[in-house]
Short mmCIF file of C-alpha atoms in Angstrom, two decimals:
data_model
loop_
_atom_site.label_atom_id
_atom_site.label_comp_id
_atom_site.label_asym_id
_atom_site.label_seq_id
_atom_site.Cartn_x
_atom_site.Cartn_y
_atom_site.Cartn_z
CA MET A 1327 4.98 2.56 1.66
CA ALA A 1328 4.91 2.16 -2.08
CA GLY A 1329 3.67 4.91 -4.42
CA GLY A 1330 0.35 6.20 -3.13
CA TRP A 1331 -0.98 4.11 -0.25
CA LYS A 1332 -0.32 0.67 -1.75
CA LEU A 1333 1.57 -1.78 0.50
CA PRO A 1334 3.03 -4.73 -1.50
CA GLU A 1335 5.30 -6.09 1.25
CA ASN A 1336 3.12 -8.73 2.89
CA SER A 1337 5.44 -11.60 3.85
CA ILE A 1338 9.03 -12.30 4.89
CA ASN A 1339 10.10 -12.80 1.28
CA GLY A 1340 7.95 -9.90 0.12
CA THR A 1341 9.86 -7.50 2.37
CA ALA A 1342 13.28 -9.08 1.77
CA LEU A 1343 12.90 -8.94 -2.04
CA SER A 1344 11.17 -5.53 -2.34
CA ALA A 1345 8.11 -7.52 -3.53
CA ALA A 1346 10.07 -9.13 -6.41
CA ASN A 1347 8.45 -12.35 -5.30
CA VAL A 1348 6.15 -13.42 -8.14
CA ALA A 1349 7.72 -15.88 -10.60
CA ASN A 1350 9.88 -17.36 -7.81
CA ALA A 1351 7.11 -17.49 -5.18
CA HIS A 1352 7.28 -21.02 -3.80
CA GLY A 1353 6.26 -20.92 -0.15
CA ALA A 1354 2.99 -20.29 1.66
CA ASP A 1355 3.00 -16.68 0.47
CA ALA A 1356 2.63 -17.88 -3.13
CA SER A 1357 -1.08 -17.90 -2.29
CA TYR A 1358 -0.97 -14.09 -2.35
CA TYR A 1359 1.87 -13.13 -4.69
CA ASN A 1360 1.22 -15.73 -7.40
CA PRO A 1361 -1.53 -18.31 -6.75
CA ALA A 1362 -0.70 -20.06 -10.03
CA ALA A 1363 2.74 -20.94 -8.62
CA MET A 1364 1.14 -22.87 -5.73
CA ALA A 1365 0.83 -25.84 -8.11
CA PHE A 1366 4.61 -26.33 -7.94
CA ASN A 1367 5.03 -26.05 -4.18
CA GLU A 1368 6.56 -28.99 -2.35
CA ASP A 1369 4.23 -31.81 -1.27
CA GLY A 1370 2.09 -31.23 1.79
CA ALA A 1371 0.74 -28.04 3.29
CA SER A 1372 2.47 -24.95 4.64
CA PHE A 1373 1.65 -21.73 6.45
CA GLU A 1374 3.49 -18.52 7.27
CA ALA A 1375 2.70 -16.04 10.04
CA ALA A 1376 4.57 -12.75 10.13
CA LEU A 1377 4.50 -9.29 11.66
CA THR A 1378 5.78 -6.17 9.92
CA LEU A 1379 6.61 -3.08 11.96
CA ILE A 1380 6.38 0.07 9.82
CA HIS A 1381 8.09 3.29 10.89
CA LEU A 1382 7.15 6.41 8.90
CA SER A 1383 9.44 9.39 9.43
CA GLY A 1384 8.15 12.91 9.85
CA ILE A 1385 7.75 14.85 6.59
CA GLU A 1386 9.10 18.42 6.65
CA TYR A 1387 7.04 21.11 4.86
CA SER A 1388 8.29 24.61 4.16
CA ASN A 1389 6.87 27.50 2.16
CA PRO A 1390 9.11 30.60 2.35
CA ALA A 1391 6.79 32.63 0.11
CA LEU A 1392 4.04 32.40 2.75
CA SER A 1393 6.38 32.09 5.79
CA LEU A 1394 4.89 28.67 6.60
CA SER A 1395 6.47 25.47 7.89
CA ASP A 1396 5.16 22.27 9.40
CA GLU A 1397 5.99 18.61 10.08
CA THR A 1398 4.00 15.38 10.26
CA LYS A 1399 4.00 13.22 13.33
CA VAL A 1400 6.10 10.03 13.28
CA GLU A 1401 4.01 6.91 12.71
CA ASN A 1402 4.72 3.39 14.07
CA ILE A 1403 2.31 0.81 12.65
CA PRO A 1404 2.25 -3.00 13.24
CA VAL A 1405 0.95 -4.99 10.25
CA PRO A 1406 0.32 -8.77 10.59
CA SER A 1407 0.09 -11.24 7.69
CA PHE A 1408 -0.87 -14.88 7.29
CA HIS A 1409 -0.55 -17.28 4.34
CA TYR A 1410 -1.61 -20.89 3.86
CA VAL A 1411 -1.25 -23.36 0.97
CA GLY A 1412 -2.96 -26.71 1.27
CA PRO A 1413 -1.83 -30.10 -0.07
CA ALA A 1414 -2.42 -31.02 -3.70
CA MET A 1415 -5.86 -32.44 -4.46
CA GLY A 1416 -5.31 -33.96 -7.90
CA ASN A 1417 -4.50 -31.03 -10.17
CA PHE A 1418 -5.99 -28.50 -7.75
CA ARG A 1419 -4.61 -26.72 -4.74
CA PHE A 1420 -6.16 -24.19 -2.39
CA GLY A 1421 -4.65 -21.28 -0.52
CA LEU A 1422 -5.61 -18.46 1.82
CA SER A 1423 -3.94 -15.14 2.61
CA MET A 1424 -4.79 -12.44 5.14
CA VAL A 1425 -2.82 -9.27 4.44
CA THR A 1426 -2.86 -5.48 4.44
CA PRO A 1427 -2.84 -4.40 0.76
CA GLY A 1428 -2.73 -0.67 1.45
CA GLY A 1429 -2.78 1.97 4.14
CA LEU A 1430 -2.01 5.54 4.98
CA SER A 1431 -1.52 7.70 8.03
CA LYS A 1432 -0.59 11.37 7.96
CA ARG A 1433 -1.03 13.70 10.95
CA TRP A 1434 0.26 17.25 10.66
CA LYS A 1435 1.26 19.25 13.71
CA GLY A 1436 0.51 22.80 12.59
CA PHE A 1437 -0.66 24.51 9.39
CA GLY A 1438 -1.20 21.15 7.64
CA LYS A 1439 -4.02 20.43 10.10
CA THR A 1440 -6.10 22.77 7.93
CA SER A 1441 -6.84 19.79 5.66
CA SER A 1442 -5.12 16.85 7.37
CA GLU A 1443 -5.06 16.93 11.14
CA GLU A 1444 -5.38 13.18 10.59
CA PHE A 1445 -5.81 11.22 7.40
CA SER A 1446 -5.70 7.49 8.18
CA LEU A 1447 -6.72 4.41 6.24
CA GLU A 1448 -6.54 0.87 7.63
CA THR A 1449 -7.24 -2.23 5.52
CA MET A 1450 -7.42 -5.99 5.97
CA GLU A 1451 -7.76 -8.34 3.00
CA ILE A 1452 -9.00 -11.95 3.07
CA ASN A 1453 -7.92 -13.65 -0.17
CA PRO A 1454 -8.89 -17.33 -0.72
CA THR A 1455 -7.22 -18.71 -3.86
CA ILE A 1456 -7.22 -21.80 -6.08
CA VAL A 1457 -4.83 -23.14 -8.75
CA PHE A 1458 -5.30 -25.67 -11.53
CA LYS A 1459 -2.15 -27.44 -12.77
CA ILE A 1460 -2.61 -27.95 -16.52
CA ASN A 1461 0.65 -29.88 -16.97
CA ASP A 1462 4.19 -30.00 -15.59
CA GLN A 1463 4.96 -26.60 -17.11
CA PHE A 1464 1.80 -24.51 -16.99
CA SER A 1465 -0.74 -23.55 -14.33
CA MET A 1466 -3.41 -20.94 -13.80
CA GLY A 1467 -4.95 -19.62 -10.60
CA GLY A 1468 -6.94 -16.88 -9.00
CA GLY A 1469 -9.03 -15.86 -6.07
CA VAL A 1470 -11.61 -13.61 -4.44
CA ARG A 1471 -10.51 -10.48 -2.60
CA ALA A 1472 -12.56 -9.27 0.37
CA ILE A 1473 -11.26 -6.07 1.98
CA TYR A 1474 -12.41 -4.53 5.23
CA SER A 1475 -11.31 -0.91 5.56
CA LYS A 1476 -11.62 1.81 8.15
CA GLY A 1477 -10.90 5.50 7.59
CA VAL A 1478 -10.45 8.54 9.82
CA VAL A 1479 -10.39 12.10 8.45
CA LYS A 1480 -9.88 15.13 10.71
CA SER A 1481 -9.31 18.74 9.74
CA ASP A 1482 -8.97 21.83 11.90
CA ASP A 1483 -8.04 25.18 10.35
CA GLN A 1484 -5.04 26.93 11.86
CA GLY A 1485 -5.84 30.31 10.37
CA PRO A 1486 -8.37 32.23 8.22
CA ILE A 1487 -7.86 30.72 4.76
CA PHE A 1488 -11.32 30.72 3.23
CA ALA A 1489 -13.80 33.51 2.69
CA ALA A 1490 -17.48 33.03 1.86
CA SER A 1491 -20.75 34.80 2.49
CA GLY A 1492 -18.90 37.94 3.50
CA GLY A 1493 -17.07 36.27 6.36
CA THR A 1494 -14.10 34.06 7.14
CA LEU A 1495 -14.50 30.32 7.63
CA SER A 1496 -12.07 28.36 9.77
CA PRO A 1497 -13.94 25.07 10.07
CA ALA A 1498 -13.21 21.67 11.54
CA ARG A 1499 -14.15 18.17 10.33
CA ASP A 1500 -14.16 14.86 12.23
CA MET A 1501 -15.19 11.81 10.19
CA GLU A 1502 -14.99 8.04 10.70
CA GLY A 1503 -16.23 5.30 8.37
CA ASP A 1504 -15.69 1.71 7.32
CA SER A 1505 -16.75 -0.74 4.62
CA TRP A 1506 -16.47 -4.23 3.12
CA ASP A 1507 -15.57 -4.28 -0.57
CA PHE A 1508 -14.73 -7.04 -3.05
CA GLY A 1509 -12.60 -7.85 -6.09
CA TYR A 1510 -10.57 -10.68 -7.62
CA ASN A 1511 -7.07 -11.67 -8.69
CA LEU A 1512 -5.76 -13.87 -11.54
CA ALA A 1513 -2.40 -15.49 -12.25
CA LEU A 1514 -0.57 -17.53 -14.91
CA HIS A 1515 2.69 -19.43 -14.30
CA PHE A 1516 4.94 -21.08 -16.92
CA LYS A 1517 8.09 -23.15 -16.31
CA ALA A 1518 9.75 -22.37 -19.63
CA THR A 1519 12.91 -24.37 -18.80
CA ASP A 1520 14.44 -25.98 -15.75
CA ASN A 1521 16.05 -22.61 -14.96
CA LEU A 1522 13.47 -20.08 -16.16
CA LYS A 1523 10.01 -19.33 -14.78
CA LEU A 1524 7.62 -16.74 -16.23
CA SER A 1525 4.49 -15.33 -14.58
CA ALA A 1526 1.73 -12.80 -15.08
CA THR A 1527 -0.59 -11.62 -12.31
CA TYR A 1528 -3.52 -9.22 -12.13
CA ARG A 1529 -5.36 -7.70 -9.17
CA SER A 1530 -8.63 -5.92 -9.83
CA LYS A 1531 -9.44 -2.43 -8.63
CA ILE A 1532 -11.44 -2.28 -5.42
CA GLY A 1533 -13.25 0.93 -4.52
CA LEU A 1534 -13.24 1.36 -0.76
CA THR A 1535 -16.65 2.87 -0.01
CA GLU A 1536 -16.17 4.30 3.46
CA GLU A 1537 -19.49 5.07 5.15
CA GLY A 1538 -19.85 6.58 8.60
CA THR A 1539 -20.54 9.76 10.51
CA VAL A 1540 -19.09 13.27 10.44
CA THR A 1541 -19.13 16.41 12.57
CA LEU A 1542 -18.56 19.77 10.85
CA SER A 1543 -18.00 22.65 13.24
CA PRO A 1544 -16.18 25.96 13.82
CA SER A 1545 -12.41 25.83 14.23
CA SER A 1546 -11.00 24.98 17.64
CA LEU A 1547 -9.31 28.40 17.44
CA GLY A 1548 -12.72 29.98 17.90
CA LEU A 1549 -12.32 32.38 15.00
CA THR A 1550 -15.92 31.94 13.83
CA PRO A 1551 -18.11 31.18 16.86
CA GLY A 1552 -21.31 31.86 14.91
CA LEU A 1553 -20.94 28.88 12.57
CA PRO A 1554 -23.34 25.96 13.16
CA THR A 1555 -22.28 22.46 14.14
CA ILE A 1556 -23.57 19.78 11.75
CA ASN A 1557 -23.71 16.10 12.69
CA THR A 1558 -24.68 13.78 9.85
CA SER A 1559 -23.77 10.63 7.97
CA ALA A 1560 -21.11 10.79 5.25
CA SER A 1561 -19.28 8.64 2.72
CA VAL A 1562 -16.19 8.77 0.52
CA SER A 1563 -14.72 6.34 -2.03
CA ILE A 1564 -10.97 5.69 -2.30
CA PRO A 1565 -9.57 3.06 -4.71
CA ILE A 1566 -7.18 0.22 -4.10
CA PRO A 1567 -6.00 0.36 -7.74
CA ALA A 1568 -5.75 -2.52 -10.20
CA ALA A 1569 -2.23 -3.84 -10.78
CA PHE A 1570 -0.72 -5.98 -13.55
CA SER A 1571 2.69 -7.65 -13.22
CA LEU A 1572 5.00 -9.50 -15.58
CA ALA A 1573 7.76 -11.46 -13.85
CA ALA A 1574 10.71 -13.67 -14.80
CA ALA A 1575 12.86 -15.71 -12.40
CA PHE A 1576 16.12 -17.24 -13.60
CA ASP A 1577 18.30 -19.74 -11.72
CA ILE A 1578 21.84 -18.60 -12.47
CA SER A 1579 23.10 -21.55 -10.38
CA ASP A 1580 21.71 -24.28 -8.15
CA GLN A 1581 21.93 -21.84 -5.23
CA THR A 1582 21.04 -18.44 -6.73
CA THR A 1583 17.87 -17.08 -8.36
CA VAL A 1584 17.37 -13.62 -9.81
CA GLU A 1585 13.87 -12.24 -10.40
CA LEU A 1586 12.73 -9.19 -12.37
CA VAL A 1587 9.20 -7.78 -12.02
CA LEU A 1588 7.60 -5.01 -14.05
CA GLU A 1589 4.44 -3.82 -12.34
CA ARG A 1590 1.83 -1.47 -13.78
CA THR A 1591 -0.45 0.13 -11.19
CA TYR A 1592 -3.59 1.81 -12.50
CA TRP A 1593 -3.69 4.82 -10.19
CA SER A 1594 -5.71 6.78 -12.77
CA ALA A 1595 -8.77 5.36 -10.98
CA TYR A 1596 -8.15 8.05 -8.33
CA LYS A 1597 -9.74 11.05 -10.04
CA ASP A 1598 -10.97 13.05 -7.05
CA LEU A 1599 -11.54 13.00 -3.32
CA ASP A 1600 -15.27 13.56 -2.94
CA PHE A 1601 -17.01 13.49 0.44
CA ASN A 1602 -20.76 12.97 0.17
CA TYR A 1603 -23.44 14.04 2.67
CA PRO A 1604 -27.20 13.35 2.61
CA VAL A 1605 -27.98 16.91 3.75
CA ASN A 1606 -26.98 20.42 2.73
CA VAL A 1607 -23.83 21.27 4.68
CA PHE A 1608 -23.83 25.03 4.01
CA PRO A 1609 -21.84 27.06 5.04
CA TYR A 1610 -19.18 24.33 4.79
CA THR A 1611 -19.98 23.42 1.16
CA SER A 1612 -16.94 24.94 -0.53
CA VAL A 1613 -14.55 23.65 2.14
CA PHE A 1614 -15.68 20.06 2.71
CA ASP A 1615 -18.29 19.15 0.07
CA ASP A 1616 -16.80 20.20 -3.27
CA PRO A 1617 -14.64 17.42 -4.81
CA ALA A 1618 -10.87 17.86 -4.55
CA VAL A 1619 -9.40 17.01 -7.96
CA LYS A 1620 -6.55 14.45 -7.88
CA ASN A 1621 -6.17 13.10 -11.46
CA TRP A 1622 -3.47 10.59 -10.51
CA LYS A 1623 -1.51 8.79 -13.24
CA ASP A 1624 -0.85 5.12 -13.95
CA THR A 1625 2.68 4.17 -12.90
CA ASN A 1626 5.35 1.55 -13.58
CA THR A 1627 7.50 -0.01 -10.85
CA LEU A 1628 10.64 -2.06 -11.55
CA ARG A 1629 11.54 -4.65 -8.94
CA ILE A 1630 14.69 -6.80 -8.71
CA GLY A 1631 15.20 -9.61 -6.21
CA VAL A 1632 18.05 -12.06 -5.56
CA THR A 1633 17.72 -15.25 -3.50
CA HIS A 1634 20.84 -17.24 -2.53
CA GLN A 1635 20.89 -20.50 -0.58
CA MET A 1636 24.14 -20.42 1.36
CA ASP A 1637 23.87 -23.96 2.78
CA SER A 1638 21.25 -26.40 4.04
CA ARG A 1639 20.27 -23.98 6.82
CA TRP A 1640 20.65 -20.41 5.60
CA THR A 1641 18.98 -18.55 2.71
CA VAL A 1642 19.72 -14.85 2.15
CA MET A 1643 17.78 -12.39 0.00
CA GLY A 1644 18.10 -8.84 -1.30
CA GLY A 1645 15.99 -6.52 -3.39
CA PHE A 1646 15.71 -3.14 -5.05
CA ALA A 1647 12.75 -1.26 -6.56
CA TYR A 1648 12.25 2.07 -8.28
CA ASP A 1649 8.76 3.35 -7.67
CA LYS A 1650 7.31 6.32 -9.58
CA THR A 1651 4.79 8.54 -7.86
CA PRO A 1652 1.30 8.67 -9.39
CA GLU A 1653 0.56 12.14 -7.98
CA PRO A 1654 0.75 15.16 -10.34
CA GLU A 1655 2.55 18.10 -8.78
CA TYR A 1656 -0.39 20.42 -9.42
CA TYR A 1657 -2.72 18.34 -7.22
CA VAL A 1658 -0.40 17.53 -4.31
CA GLY A 1659 -2.27 17.65 -1.00
CA PHE A 1660 -1.33 17.46 2.67
CA GLU A 1661 -3.08 14.08 3.02
CA LEU A 1662 -0.33 12.46 0.90
CA PRO A 1663 2.52 14.56 -0.53
CA ASP A 1664 4.01 11.71 -2.58
CA SER A 1665 7.22 11.55 -4.64
CA ASP A 1666 9.38 9.01 -6.49
CA ALA A 1667 11.06 6.42 -4.28
CA LYS A 1668 14.07 4.13 -4.25
CA ILE A 1669 13.57 0.96 -2.19
CA PHE A 1670 16.33 -1.26 -0.74
CA SER A 1671 15.82 -4.51 1.18
CA LEU A 1672 17.64 -7.44 2.80
CA GLY A 1673 16.48 -10.60 4.55
CA ALA A 1674 17.33 -14.13 5.62
CA ARG A 1675 15.69 -17.41 6.50
CA TYR A 1676 17.05 -20.08 8.87
CA GLN A 1677 15.91 -23.71 8.54
CA TYR A 1678 15.48 -24.57 12.21
CA SER A 1679 14.16 -28.09 11.58
CA ASP A 1680 12.78 -30.18 8.74
CA ASN A 1681 9.40 -28.49 9.12
CA LEU A 1682 10.13 -25.07 10.61
CA ASN A 1683 12.07 -22.08 9.32
CA ILE A 1684 12.39 -18.62 10.81
CA GLY A 1685 12.87 -15.44 8.82
CA ALA A 1686 13.50 -11.73 9.16
CA ALA A 1687 13.73 -8.90 6.63
CA PHE A 1688 14.37 -5.15 6.56
CA LEU A 1689 13.30 -2.61 3.92
CA TYR A 1690 14.18 1.07 3.48
CA ASP A 1691 11.94 3.25 1.29
CA LYS A 1692 13.49 6.66 0.59
CA LYS A 1693 11.26 9.30 -1.01
CA ASP A 1694 12.78 11.99 -3.20
CA LYS A 1695 12.55 15.63 -2.14
CA LEU A 1696 9.37 17.15 -3.57
CA GLU A 1697 9.80 20.75 -4.74
CA ILE A 1698 6.79 22.63 -6.09
CA ALA A 1699 8.18 25.52 -8.08
CA SER A 1700 4.91 27.02 -9.27
CA SER A 1701 1.33 27.31 -8.07
CA ASN A 1702 -0.75 24.18 -7.68
CA SER A 1703 -4.43 23.81 -6.82
CA THR A 1704 -3.90 24.62 -3.11
CA LEU A 1705 -1.44 26.91 -1.28
CA PHE A 1706 1.85 25.26 -2.21
CA THR A 1707 3.53 28.00 -4.30
CA SER A 1708 7.33 27.46 -4.03
CA ALA A 1709 6.77 24.81 -1.36
CA THR A 1710 8.98 21.86 -0.40
CA PHE A 1711 8.21 18.48 1.16
CA GLU A 1712 11.26 16.49 2.27
CA ASP A 1713 12.72 13.81 4.57
CA ALA A 1714 9.90 11.34 3.85
CA ALA A 1715 10.96 7.73 4.40
CA ALA A 1716 9.59 4.37 5.52
CA TYR A 1717 11.38 1.60 7.42
CA LEU A 1718 9.91 -1.92 7.50
CA LEU A 1719 11.02 -4.78 9.72
CA THR A 1720 9.34 -8.16 9.15
CA ILE A 1721 9.79 -11.24 11.33
CA GLY A 1722 7.92 -14.53 10.99
CA VAL A 1723 7.87 -18.30 10.84
CA ASN A 1724 7.01 -20.80 8.12
CA TYR A 1725 5.84 -24.33 8.91
CA THR A 1726 5.29 -27.27 6.56
CA PHE A 1727 3.34 -30.40 7.37
#
């Protein structure tokens, strides 16, 4: 996982290069990472089909001041991807990508269930693209982004933590929703010299407008049996943030290319987590209806990727990225206790035949230990979140015809 719930690794090369795959994108996945670069693909059409297996380690939480500790469940998530670039049609070329641009799954075992017994977000993006080749050096492209998303939010208090109306509330929440939402992406590609390629890409913000149903009820602990059970419709909006990238790829030899990417992600679009209901949900108003302030910050990510063609059959790749968290310490929540990350990746492709190559890649995303030394907006005084990490394994095939 990148900072927040963004997932930029959506192809073999994307995983192998820590998503430093923009200015040097030249296969079927150029349709997603840099549609302007499709203009300079080899003749003919190509497609790539891949599967990424994501393993999220358990996050350890401890709060000595309140004698609390907890741990998230381990998550194993399969994520498929598909990319296609068609043959040139004059100065135009068309592409299509089906990817997962973001996602999240956190399930706490104990005290964290108070707010995040489960907090899951699944997405699928369909991204048709087009490029216009202006000349032998310059091209511009773009596309339409259609995202289907599905969210699950469950909460179940594990103790009396909220007092209202002269009593103690220990409520539970069970919500599911989904939505279709739309945006766009743009790209420019410039072959400055035979050895240097420059690119700029932009993806618009897409607000995921989850709509579904919710049940609000007393805690499963039975601490407040007199509370009513409310079944109603509900909605919540969560952004897939806009992102702008500048990339440069330089051929230091006929066999080796180095790419640098500076990516700006506009996480400031995530101002609060606000669940909306068409009815009055008293006595749960203060617990589940009032907006939870987030005030996330825009972030910069630096990505470095190296591609080396060993011989006519084998190509090896490696990458590194430093990813800043967008989450202010004061607003850290159990649904996503995020921190800065260092990302390392390796991968290889094997040219099995003239038309078919096979690839595999591995990525390790290590989150820094998050120590909250002072009070924040919840109960995290002197709290620590640690041992968060993600492991990605991508395998796939690429075929040209």
